[in-house]
Amino acid sequence: MSLTIAQASARTGLSIDTLRYYERDGLLLRPVARSATGHRRYDEADLEWVRLVTCLRATGMPVREVRRYADLVRAGDGTEQDRLDLLHEHREQVIAQLEQVTAHLSAIERKIGLYTEKLHGAETERAGGLDLERAPAGSLAP
Amino acid sequence: MSLTIAQASARTGLSIDTLRYYERDGLLLRPVARSATGHRRYDEADLEWVRLVTCLRATGMPVREVRRYADLVRAGDGTEQDRLDLLHEHREQVIAQLEQVTAHLSAIERKIGLYTEKLHGAETERAGGLDLERAPAGSLAP
DNA sequence: GTCACTCCTGGAGTGCGCTCCAGGTCAAGG
DNA sequence: CCTTGACCTGGAGCGCACTCCAGGAGTGAC
């Protein structure tokens, strides 16, 4: 059971161009097999690897780093510790990034809270005046 | 109390070039004030806004969307609902992205688990043989 | 007055990750 | 036979978000 590039594209969610680009750029373990007429044929192992690549890419790993990982896998036995190190480091970065985004997200949610209050709480509470982000009065025309 | 661009850069974590670029591109609410010699002077309100921009950027909002938000704030009263909508939509996207990254992260952690087992559990358990990502034997040399 | 320093401007350049294109091959259907 | 359609290749092009550069001006220390 092997798939055409169009089918592989549908199954992985990557565009046909991206699949070819990943292959050219060495992100795949080996060139994809070809039919008699030179068309690519993806097998389940190819798709599985592409899914892993997608996983790494979607968590922010740069293409060149994915290639490094693929290089290690291609090199075979003896590189397992290096692969593990690479994945570990990436994991740390992803976690740090998640924390950062989460923190920024709550700042945004605070802002949303202020706006919501201003807009929908305006009928009941109309004193004080929330500034939000209006520029300080008179800063340009003193 | 106003700061030079170098000081603003240090306080916000953005590069000097980026601060100028954001201003040129309309991401700031208004042109930064200038000293007698034409040098930029950042006040606390400028920094506060830059911090908000950083918050939006760090959560993946494109520059053009930040500009749209700045445009709305600049437009003043009556745009609050639009601003709220924009923030809400961004919030949804950030949450979706967080979920996606979290899911991919656990896939990566499973992989790390397999490698760790293979490397450090090898002394105790040496049967079965985990495949990980080796290509199927004989796929290229049948 | 001459360094060194920080800042200014407009515009060019960079790195990334795709995405698109021209021109061509093969196979099947009408 | 001819068209249609899926695929191929090498290479160019694109959008984004910066980042860098050349050339210049003001300020202070010596």
Short mmCIF file of N, CA and C in Angstrom, two decimals, chain B residues 93-141:
data_model
loop_
_atom_site.label_atom_id
_atom_site.label_comp_id
_atom_site.label_asym_id
_atom_site.label_seq_id
_atom_site.Cartn_x
_atom_site.Cartn_y
_atom_site.Cartn_z
N GLN B 93 -7.44 32.12 19.16
CA GLN B 93 -6.35 31.55 18.37
C GLN B 93 -5.19 31.12 19.26
N VAL B 94 -4.88 31.94 20.25
CA VAL B 94 -3.77 31.60 21.13
C VAL B 94 -4.09 30.33 21.90
N ILE B 95 -5.32 30.24 22.38
CA ILE B 95 -5.71 29.05 23.14
C ILE B 95 -5.64 27.80 22.25
N ALA B 96 -6.13 27.94 21.02
CA ALA B 96 -6.07 26.80 20.09
C ALA B 96 -4.62 26.39 19.85
N GLN B 97 -3.78 27.38 19.67
CA GLN B 97 -2.37 27.10 19.40
C GLN B 97 -1.71 26.44 20.62
N LEU B 98 -2.06 26.92 21.80
CA LEU B 98 -1.51 26.32 23.03
C LEU B 98 -1.90 24.85 23.12
N GLU B 99 -3.15 24.57 22.79
CA GLU B 99 -3.61 23.19 22.86
C GLU B 99 -2.87 22.32 21.85
N GLN B 100 -2.70 22.87 20.67
CA GLN B 100 -2.02 22.12 19.62
C GLN B 100 -0.57 21.83 20.03
N VAL B 101 0.11 22.86 20.50
CA VAL B 101 1.50 22.68 20.90
C VAL B 101 1.61 21.71 22.06
N THR B 102 0.67 21.80 22.98
CA THR B 102 0.69 20.90 24.13
C THR B 102 0.53 19.45 23.68
N ALA B 103 -0.38 19.24 22.74
CA ALA B 103 -0.58 17.89 22.23
C ALA B 103 0.69 17.38 21.55
N HIS B 104 1.28 18.20 20.70
CA HIS B 104 2.51 17.80 20.01
C HIS B 104 3.63 17.56 21.02
N LEU B 105 3.63 18.38 22.06
CA LEU B 105 4.67 18.22 23.08
C LEU B 105 4.58 16.84 23.73
N SER B 106 3.37 16.39 24.00
CA SER B 106 3.32 15.07 24.65
C SER B 106 3.74 13.96 23.70
N ALA B 107 3.50 14.16 22.42
CA ALA B 107 4.01 13.17 21.46
C ALA B 107 5.54 13.14 21.52
N ILE B 108 6.14 14.30 21.61
CA ILE B 108 7.60 14.37 21.70
C ILE B 108 8.08 13.73 22.99
N GLU B 109 7.32 13.96 24.05
CA GLU B 109 7.72 13.38 25.33
C GLU B 109 7.61 11.85 25.31
N ARG B 110 6.63 11.35 24.59
CA ARG B 110 6.55 9.89 24.45
C ARG B 110 7.80 9.37 23.76
N LYS B 111 8.21 10.09 22.72
CA LYS B 111 9.42 9.73 21.98
C LYS B 111 10.64 9.75 22.91
N ILE B 112 10.73 10.79 23.71
CA ILE B 112 11.84 10.89 24.67
C ILE B 112 11.81 9.69 25.61
N GLY B 113 10.60 9.33 26.02
CA GLY B 113 10.46 8.18 26.90
C GLY B 113 11.00 6.90 26.26
N LEU B 114 10.69 6.73 24.99
CA LEU B 114 11.16 5.54 24.28
C LEU B 114 12.68 5.51 24.20
N TYR B 115 13.26 6.65 23.86
CA TYR B 115 14.73 6.72 23.75
C TYR B 115 15.38 6.46 25.10
N THR B 116 14.81 7.09 26.14
CA THR B 116 15.39 6.93 27.46
C THR B 116 15.38 5.46 27.87
N GLU B 117 14.25 4.84 27.60
CA GLU B 117 14.11 3.42 27.90
C GLU B 117 15.17 2.61 27.15
N LYS B 118 15.28 2.94 25.87
CA LYS B 118 16.21 2.20 25.03
C LYS B 118 17.65 2.34 25.53
N LEU B 119 18.00 3.57 25.94
CA LEU B 119 19.38 3.84 26.33
C LEU B 119 19.70 3.37 27.73
N HIS B 120 18.81 3.69 28.68
CA HIS B 120 19.15 3.42 30.08
C HIS B 120 18.49 2.18 30.61
N GLY B 121 17.43 1.75 29.95
CA GLY B 121 16.79 0.52 30.37
C GLY B 121 17.40 -0.67 29.64
N ALA B 122 18.40 -0.40 28.82
CA ALA B 122 18.97 -1.45 27.97
C ALA B 122 19.64 -2.55 28.81
N GLU B 123 20.23 -2.13 29.96
CA GLU B 123 20.91 -3.11 30.80
C GLU B 123 19.92 -4.13 31.37
N THR B 124 18.76 -3.61 31.80
CA THR B 124 17.80 -4.49 32.46
C THR B 124 16.91 -5.24 31.48
N GLU B 125 16.52 -4.53 30.41
CA GLU B 125 15.57 -5.13 29.48
C GLU B 125 16.12 -5.10 28.06
N ARG B 126 16.53 -6.25 27.58
CA ARG B 126 17.18 -6.26 26.28
C ARG B 126 16.43 -7.13 25.27
N ALA B 127 15.13 -7.28 25.49
CA ALA B 127 14.35 -8.12 24.56
C ALA B 127 13.34 -7.29 23.78
N GLY B 128 12.90 -7.82 22.68
CA GLY B 128 11.86 -7.13 21.91
C GLY B 128 12.42 -6.18 20.88
N GLY B 129 13.19 -5.23 21.32
CA GLY B 129 13.83 -4.32 20.37
C GLY B 129 12.88 -3.25 19.88
N LEU B 130 13.03 -2.07 20.42
CA LEU B 130 12.17 -0.97 19.99
C LEU B 130 12.66 -0.45 18.66
N ASP B 131 11.74 -0.26 17.77
CA ASP B 131 12.13 0.18 16.44
C ASP B 131 12.53 1.64 16.38
N LEU B 132 11.74 2.47 17.06
CA LEU B 132 11.90 3.92 16.90
C LEU B 132 11.83 4.22 15.42
N GLU B 133 12.79 4.99 14.92
CA GLU B 133 12.55 5.37 13.52
C GLU B 133 13.48 4.75 12.51
N ARG B 134 14.02 3.62 12.80
CA ARG B 134 14.82 2.98 11.77
C ARG B 134 13.92 2.61 10.59
N ALA B 135 14.44 2.77 9.42
CA ALA B 135 13.66 2.39 8.24
C ALA B 135 13.46 0.89 8.25
N PRO B 136 12.36 0.44 7.70
CA PRO B 136 12.10 -1.00 7.65
C PRO B 136 13.25 -1.71 6.94
N ALA B 137 13.70 -2.80 7.51
CA ALA B 137 14.86 -3.50 6.94
C ALA B 137 14.59 -3.91 5.50
N GLY B 138 15.58 -3.74 4.69
CA GLY B 138 15.48 -4.24 3.32
C GLY B 138 14.67 -3.37 2.39
N SER B 139 14.24 -2.23 2.84
CA SER B 139 13.37 -1.42 1.99
C SER B 139 14.12 -0.84 0.80
N LEU B 140 15.42 -0.72 0.94
CA LEU B 140 16.18 -0.20 -0.19
C LEU B 140 17.03 -1.27 -0.87
N ALA B 141 17.32 -2.35 -0.14
CA ALA B 141 18.15 -3.41 -0.73
C ALA B 141 17.44 -4.75 -0.54
#
